[in-house]
Tab-separated table of C-alpha atoms in Angstrom:
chain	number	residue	atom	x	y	z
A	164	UNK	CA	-10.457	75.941	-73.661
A	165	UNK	CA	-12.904	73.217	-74.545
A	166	UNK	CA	-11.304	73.260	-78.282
A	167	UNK	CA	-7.899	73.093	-76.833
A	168	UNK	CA	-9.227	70.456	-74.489
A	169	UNK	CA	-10.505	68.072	-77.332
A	170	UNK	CA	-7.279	68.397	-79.631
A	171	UNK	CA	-5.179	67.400	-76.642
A	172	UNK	CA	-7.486	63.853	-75.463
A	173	UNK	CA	-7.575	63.274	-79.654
A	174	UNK	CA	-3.000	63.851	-80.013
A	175	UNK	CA	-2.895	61.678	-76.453
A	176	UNK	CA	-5.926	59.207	-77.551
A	177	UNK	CA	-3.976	58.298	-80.929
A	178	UNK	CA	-0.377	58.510	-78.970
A	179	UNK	CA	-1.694	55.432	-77.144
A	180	UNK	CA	-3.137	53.868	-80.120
A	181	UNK	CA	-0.495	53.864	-82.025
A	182	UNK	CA	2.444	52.598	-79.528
A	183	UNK	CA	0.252	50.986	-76.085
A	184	UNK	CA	1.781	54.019	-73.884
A	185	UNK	CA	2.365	56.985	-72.515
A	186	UNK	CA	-1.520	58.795	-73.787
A	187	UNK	CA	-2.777	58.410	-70.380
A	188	UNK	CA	0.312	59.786	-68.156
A	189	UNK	CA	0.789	62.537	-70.897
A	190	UNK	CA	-2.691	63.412	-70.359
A	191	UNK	CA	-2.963	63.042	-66.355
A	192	UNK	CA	0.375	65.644	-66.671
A	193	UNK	CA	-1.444	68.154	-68.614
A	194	UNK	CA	-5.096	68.526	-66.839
A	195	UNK	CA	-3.765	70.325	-63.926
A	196	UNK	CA	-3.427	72.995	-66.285
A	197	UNK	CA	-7.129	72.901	-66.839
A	198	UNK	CA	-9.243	71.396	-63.738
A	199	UNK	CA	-8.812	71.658	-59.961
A	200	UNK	CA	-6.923	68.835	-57.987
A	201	UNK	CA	-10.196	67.288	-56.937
A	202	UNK	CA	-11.185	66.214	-60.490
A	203	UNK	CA	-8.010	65.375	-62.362
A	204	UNK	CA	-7.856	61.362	-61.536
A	205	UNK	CA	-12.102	60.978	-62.032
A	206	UNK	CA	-11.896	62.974	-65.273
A	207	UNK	CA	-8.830	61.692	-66.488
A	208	UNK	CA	-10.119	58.177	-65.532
A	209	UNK	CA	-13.675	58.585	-67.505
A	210	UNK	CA	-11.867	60.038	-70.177
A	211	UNK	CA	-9.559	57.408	-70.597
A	212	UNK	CA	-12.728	54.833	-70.444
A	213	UNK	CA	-13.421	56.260	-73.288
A	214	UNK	CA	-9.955	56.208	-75.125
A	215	UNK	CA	-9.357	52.823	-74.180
A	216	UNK	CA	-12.979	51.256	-74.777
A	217	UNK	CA	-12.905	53.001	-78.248
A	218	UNK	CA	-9.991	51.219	-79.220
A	219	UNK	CA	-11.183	47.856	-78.511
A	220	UNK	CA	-14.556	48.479	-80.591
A	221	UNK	CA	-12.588	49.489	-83.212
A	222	UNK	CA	-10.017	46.802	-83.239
A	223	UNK	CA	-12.190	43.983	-81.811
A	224	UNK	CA	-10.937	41.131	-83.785
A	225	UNK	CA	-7.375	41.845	-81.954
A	226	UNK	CA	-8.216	41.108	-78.438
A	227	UNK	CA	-6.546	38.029	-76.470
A	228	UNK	CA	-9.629	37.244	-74.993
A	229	UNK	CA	-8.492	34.133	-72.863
A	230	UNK	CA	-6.433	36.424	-71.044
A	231	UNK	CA	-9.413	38.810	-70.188
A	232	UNK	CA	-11.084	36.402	-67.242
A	233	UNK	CA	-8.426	35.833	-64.891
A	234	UNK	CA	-7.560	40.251	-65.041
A	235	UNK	CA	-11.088	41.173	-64.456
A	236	UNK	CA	-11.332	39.308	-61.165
A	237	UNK	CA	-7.492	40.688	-60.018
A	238	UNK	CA	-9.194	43.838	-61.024
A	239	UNK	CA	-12.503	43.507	-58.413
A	240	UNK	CA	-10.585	42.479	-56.053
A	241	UNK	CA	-7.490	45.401	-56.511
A	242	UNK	CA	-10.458	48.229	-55.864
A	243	UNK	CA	-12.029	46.125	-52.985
A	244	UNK	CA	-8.555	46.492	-51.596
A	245	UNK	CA	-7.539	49.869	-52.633
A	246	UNK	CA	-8.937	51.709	-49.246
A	247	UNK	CA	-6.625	48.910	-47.216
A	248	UNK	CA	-4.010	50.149	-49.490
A	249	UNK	CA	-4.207	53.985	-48.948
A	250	UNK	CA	-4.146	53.307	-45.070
A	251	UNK	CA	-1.226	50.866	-45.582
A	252	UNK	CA	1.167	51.970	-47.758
A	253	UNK	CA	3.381	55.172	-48.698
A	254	UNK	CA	0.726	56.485	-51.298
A	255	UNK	CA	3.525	58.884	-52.721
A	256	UNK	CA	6.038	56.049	-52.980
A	257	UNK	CA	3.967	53.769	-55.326
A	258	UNK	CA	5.172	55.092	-58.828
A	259	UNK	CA	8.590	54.176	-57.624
A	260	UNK	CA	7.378	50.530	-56.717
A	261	UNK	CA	5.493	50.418	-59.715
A	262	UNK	CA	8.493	51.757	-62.278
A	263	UNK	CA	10.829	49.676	-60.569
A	264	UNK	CA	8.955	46.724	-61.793
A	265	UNK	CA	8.691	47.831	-64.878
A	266	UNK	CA	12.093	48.011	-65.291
A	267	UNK	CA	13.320	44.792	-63.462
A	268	UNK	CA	10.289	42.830	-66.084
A	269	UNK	CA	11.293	44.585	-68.701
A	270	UNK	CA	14.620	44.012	-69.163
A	271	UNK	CA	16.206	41.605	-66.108
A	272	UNK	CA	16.343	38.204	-67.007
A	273	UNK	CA	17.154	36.847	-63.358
A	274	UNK	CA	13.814	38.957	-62.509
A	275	UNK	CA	12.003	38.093	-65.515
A	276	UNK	CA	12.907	34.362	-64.331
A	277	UNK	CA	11.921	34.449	-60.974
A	278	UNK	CA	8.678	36.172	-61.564
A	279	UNK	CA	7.527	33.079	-64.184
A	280	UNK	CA	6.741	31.569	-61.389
A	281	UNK	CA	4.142	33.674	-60.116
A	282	UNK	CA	3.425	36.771	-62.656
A	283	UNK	CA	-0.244	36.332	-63.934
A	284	UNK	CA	-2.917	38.998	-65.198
A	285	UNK	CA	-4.863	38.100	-61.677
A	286	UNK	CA	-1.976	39.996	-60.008
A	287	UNK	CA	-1.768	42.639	-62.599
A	288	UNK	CA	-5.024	43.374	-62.891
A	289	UNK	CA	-5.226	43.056	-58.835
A	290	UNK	CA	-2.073	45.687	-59.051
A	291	UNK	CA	-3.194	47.916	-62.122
A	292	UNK	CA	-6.983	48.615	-61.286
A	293	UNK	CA	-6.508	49.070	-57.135
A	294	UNK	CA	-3.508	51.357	-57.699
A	295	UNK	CA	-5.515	53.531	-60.435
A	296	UNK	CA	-7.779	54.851	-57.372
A	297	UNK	CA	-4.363	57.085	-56.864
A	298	UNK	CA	-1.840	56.569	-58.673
A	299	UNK	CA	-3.666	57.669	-62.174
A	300	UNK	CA	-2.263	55.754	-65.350
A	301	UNK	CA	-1.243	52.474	-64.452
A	302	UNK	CA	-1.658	50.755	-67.407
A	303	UNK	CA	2.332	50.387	-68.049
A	304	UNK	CA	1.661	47.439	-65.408
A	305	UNK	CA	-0.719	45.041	-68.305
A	306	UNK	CA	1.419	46.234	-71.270
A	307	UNK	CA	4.913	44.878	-69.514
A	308	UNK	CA	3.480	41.636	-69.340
A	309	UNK	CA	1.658	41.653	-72.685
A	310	UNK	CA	4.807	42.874	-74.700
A	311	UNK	CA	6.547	39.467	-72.833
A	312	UNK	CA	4.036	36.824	-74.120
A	313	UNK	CA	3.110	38.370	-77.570
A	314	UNK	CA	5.189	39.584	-80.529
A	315	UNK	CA	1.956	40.802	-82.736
A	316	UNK	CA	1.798	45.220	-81.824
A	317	UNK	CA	-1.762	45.107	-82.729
A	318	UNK	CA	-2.870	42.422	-79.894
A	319	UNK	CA	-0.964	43.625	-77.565
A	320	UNK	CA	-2.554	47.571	-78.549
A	321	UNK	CA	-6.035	46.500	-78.402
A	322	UNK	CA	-5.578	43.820	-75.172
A	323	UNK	CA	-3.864	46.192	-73.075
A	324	UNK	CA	-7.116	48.779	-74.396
A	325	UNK	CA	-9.267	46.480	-73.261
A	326	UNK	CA	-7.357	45.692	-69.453
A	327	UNK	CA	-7.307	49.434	-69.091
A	328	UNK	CA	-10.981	50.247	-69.448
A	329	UNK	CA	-11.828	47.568	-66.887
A	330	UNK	CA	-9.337	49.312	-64.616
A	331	UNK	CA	-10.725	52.400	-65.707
A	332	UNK	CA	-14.499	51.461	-65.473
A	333	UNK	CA	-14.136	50.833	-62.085
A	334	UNK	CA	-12.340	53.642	-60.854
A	335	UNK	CA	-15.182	55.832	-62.443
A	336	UNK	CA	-17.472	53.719	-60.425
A	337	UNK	CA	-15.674	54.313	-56.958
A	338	UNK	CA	-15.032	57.874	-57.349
A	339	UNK	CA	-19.178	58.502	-58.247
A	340	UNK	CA	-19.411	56.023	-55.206
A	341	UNK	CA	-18.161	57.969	-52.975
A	342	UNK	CA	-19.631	61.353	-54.700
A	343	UNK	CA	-17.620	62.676	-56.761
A	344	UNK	CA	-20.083	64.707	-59.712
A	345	UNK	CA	-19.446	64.160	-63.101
A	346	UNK	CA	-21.913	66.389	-64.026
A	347	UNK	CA	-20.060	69.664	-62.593
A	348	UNK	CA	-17.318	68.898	-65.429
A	349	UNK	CA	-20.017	67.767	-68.011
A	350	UNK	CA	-18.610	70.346	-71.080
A	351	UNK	CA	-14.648	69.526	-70.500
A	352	UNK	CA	-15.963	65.948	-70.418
A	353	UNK	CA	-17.707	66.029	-73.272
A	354	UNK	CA	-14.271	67.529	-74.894
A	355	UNK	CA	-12.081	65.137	-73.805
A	356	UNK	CA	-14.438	62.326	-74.745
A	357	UNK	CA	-15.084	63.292	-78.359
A	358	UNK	CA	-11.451	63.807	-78.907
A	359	UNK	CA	-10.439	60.926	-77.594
A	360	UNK	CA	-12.452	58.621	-79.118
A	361	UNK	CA	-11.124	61.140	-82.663
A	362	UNK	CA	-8.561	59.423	-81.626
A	363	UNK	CA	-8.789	55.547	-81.177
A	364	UNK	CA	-10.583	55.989	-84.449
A	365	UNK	CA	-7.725	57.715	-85.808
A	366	UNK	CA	-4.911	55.055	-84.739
A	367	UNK	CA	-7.299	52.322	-85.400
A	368	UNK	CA	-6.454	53.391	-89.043
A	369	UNK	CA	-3.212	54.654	-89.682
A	370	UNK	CA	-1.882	51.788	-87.392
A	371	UNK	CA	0.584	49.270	-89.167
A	372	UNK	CA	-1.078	46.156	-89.523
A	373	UNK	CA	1.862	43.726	-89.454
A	374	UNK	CA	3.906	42.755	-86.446
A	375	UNK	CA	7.420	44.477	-85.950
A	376	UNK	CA	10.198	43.049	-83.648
A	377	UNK	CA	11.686	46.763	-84.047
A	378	UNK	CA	8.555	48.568	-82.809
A	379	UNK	CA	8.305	46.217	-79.918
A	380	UNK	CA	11.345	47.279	-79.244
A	381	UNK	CA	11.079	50.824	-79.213
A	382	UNK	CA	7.763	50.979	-77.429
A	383	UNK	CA	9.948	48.745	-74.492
A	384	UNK	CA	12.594	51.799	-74.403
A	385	UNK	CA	9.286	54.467	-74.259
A	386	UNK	CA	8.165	52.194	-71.671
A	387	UNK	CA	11.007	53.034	-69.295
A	388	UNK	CA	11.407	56.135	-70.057
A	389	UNK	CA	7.696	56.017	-68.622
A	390	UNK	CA	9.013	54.286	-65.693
A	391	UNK	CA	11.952	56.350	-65.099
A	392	UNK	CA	10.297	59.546	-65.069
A	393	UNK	CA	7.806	57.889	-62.810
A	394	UNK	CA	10.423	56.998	-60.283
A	395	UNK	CA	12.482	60.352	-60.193
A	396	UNK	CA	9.328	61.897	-59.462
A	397	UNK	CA	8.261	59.925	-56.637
A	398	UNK	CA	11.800	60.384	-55.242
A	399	UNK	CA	11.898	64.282	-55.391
């Protein structure tokens, strides 16, 4: 199991290096399989840490850094708000809000327009690090707005890496806040962690180093499929 464990966080860990997507969800579908409901989203979220940190130490010369300030503070203030949010809102409804915007920002340009005017990575990180605490992968949130401002795969790879370990970081914090233990799941941990940062390493360098208008492209097709599949299950 452990074995199986690894090769699954290394194939998911390099899925995400390689196109910005769909590692986390694919891994947050298949852990069920392995753990009880309890410790899916803190496992999948420390793993991911791991994933997504990796990546940015590999690839450090890629991050947007200018853009990291004004998502880490969204983000602290997103998990101060989270518990407001669980009391407040349709939990299982929130993929479909979340794939909906995906969508509209993806590909509407009235929406695209109108949200000029106030889309920043404040809100996004406010959005992608409070909704984490139960939603699971959020990090198609960041990666919408990324793929919108910058053209270069690689930047865009490593920024949203870096934007999804914050997010990540401090859903590992809440959930040992509040006492969740790690160290029950210490050896499928360990697992997951080695092969995902197999992984980062992996994509880090078989990755294409030069920008392509075409692979933008197709990771913006993957990324709502993401959202799609997202929203049909929240419906059903």
């Amino acid at each position: 199991m452990l074995l199986l464990l690894l090769l699954i966080s290394c194939l998911t860990s390099l899925l995400a290096a390689l196109v910005v997507f769909g590692g986390g969800m694919l891994l947050i579908a298949i852990l069920p399989l392995f753990l009880p409901a309890a410790a899916i989203v803190p496992v999948h979220g420390l793993t991911q840490l791991a994933s997504n940190s990796s990546r940015v130490l590999f690839s450090l010369q890629d991050v947007l850094w200018s853009l990291i300030p004004g998502f880490l503070a969204g983000s602290v203030l997103g998990v101060a708000a989270a518990g407001w949010l669980w009391t407040q809102l349709p939990v299982q409804l929130l993929p479909l809000f979340i794939g909906l915007y995906i969508l509209l920002s993806l590909w509407h340009s009235g929406f695209k327009k109108l949200l000029s005017r106030y889309e920043n990575f404040i809100w996004i990180g406010f959005l992608q690090s409070g909704l984490s605490l139960f939603v699971g992968a959020t990090g198609p949130l960041s990666t919408s707005l990324l793929l919108k401002q910058q053209a270069d795969q690689n930047k865009v790879i490593v920024t949203a890496a870096l934007m999804m370990s914050i997010s990540h970081l401090l859903k590992v914090l809440v959930f040992g806040w509040i006492g969740f233990s790690y160290l029950d799941y210490q050896w499928p941990l360990f697992a997951l962690i080695v092969g995902a940062v197999a992984g980062s390493y992996l994509g880090a360098k078989i990755r294409p180093p030069e920008p392509n208008p075409r692979y933008i492209y197709w990771i913006k097709l993957g990324l709502s499929a993401l959202a799609l599949q997202m929203m049909i299950a929240a419906v059903l």
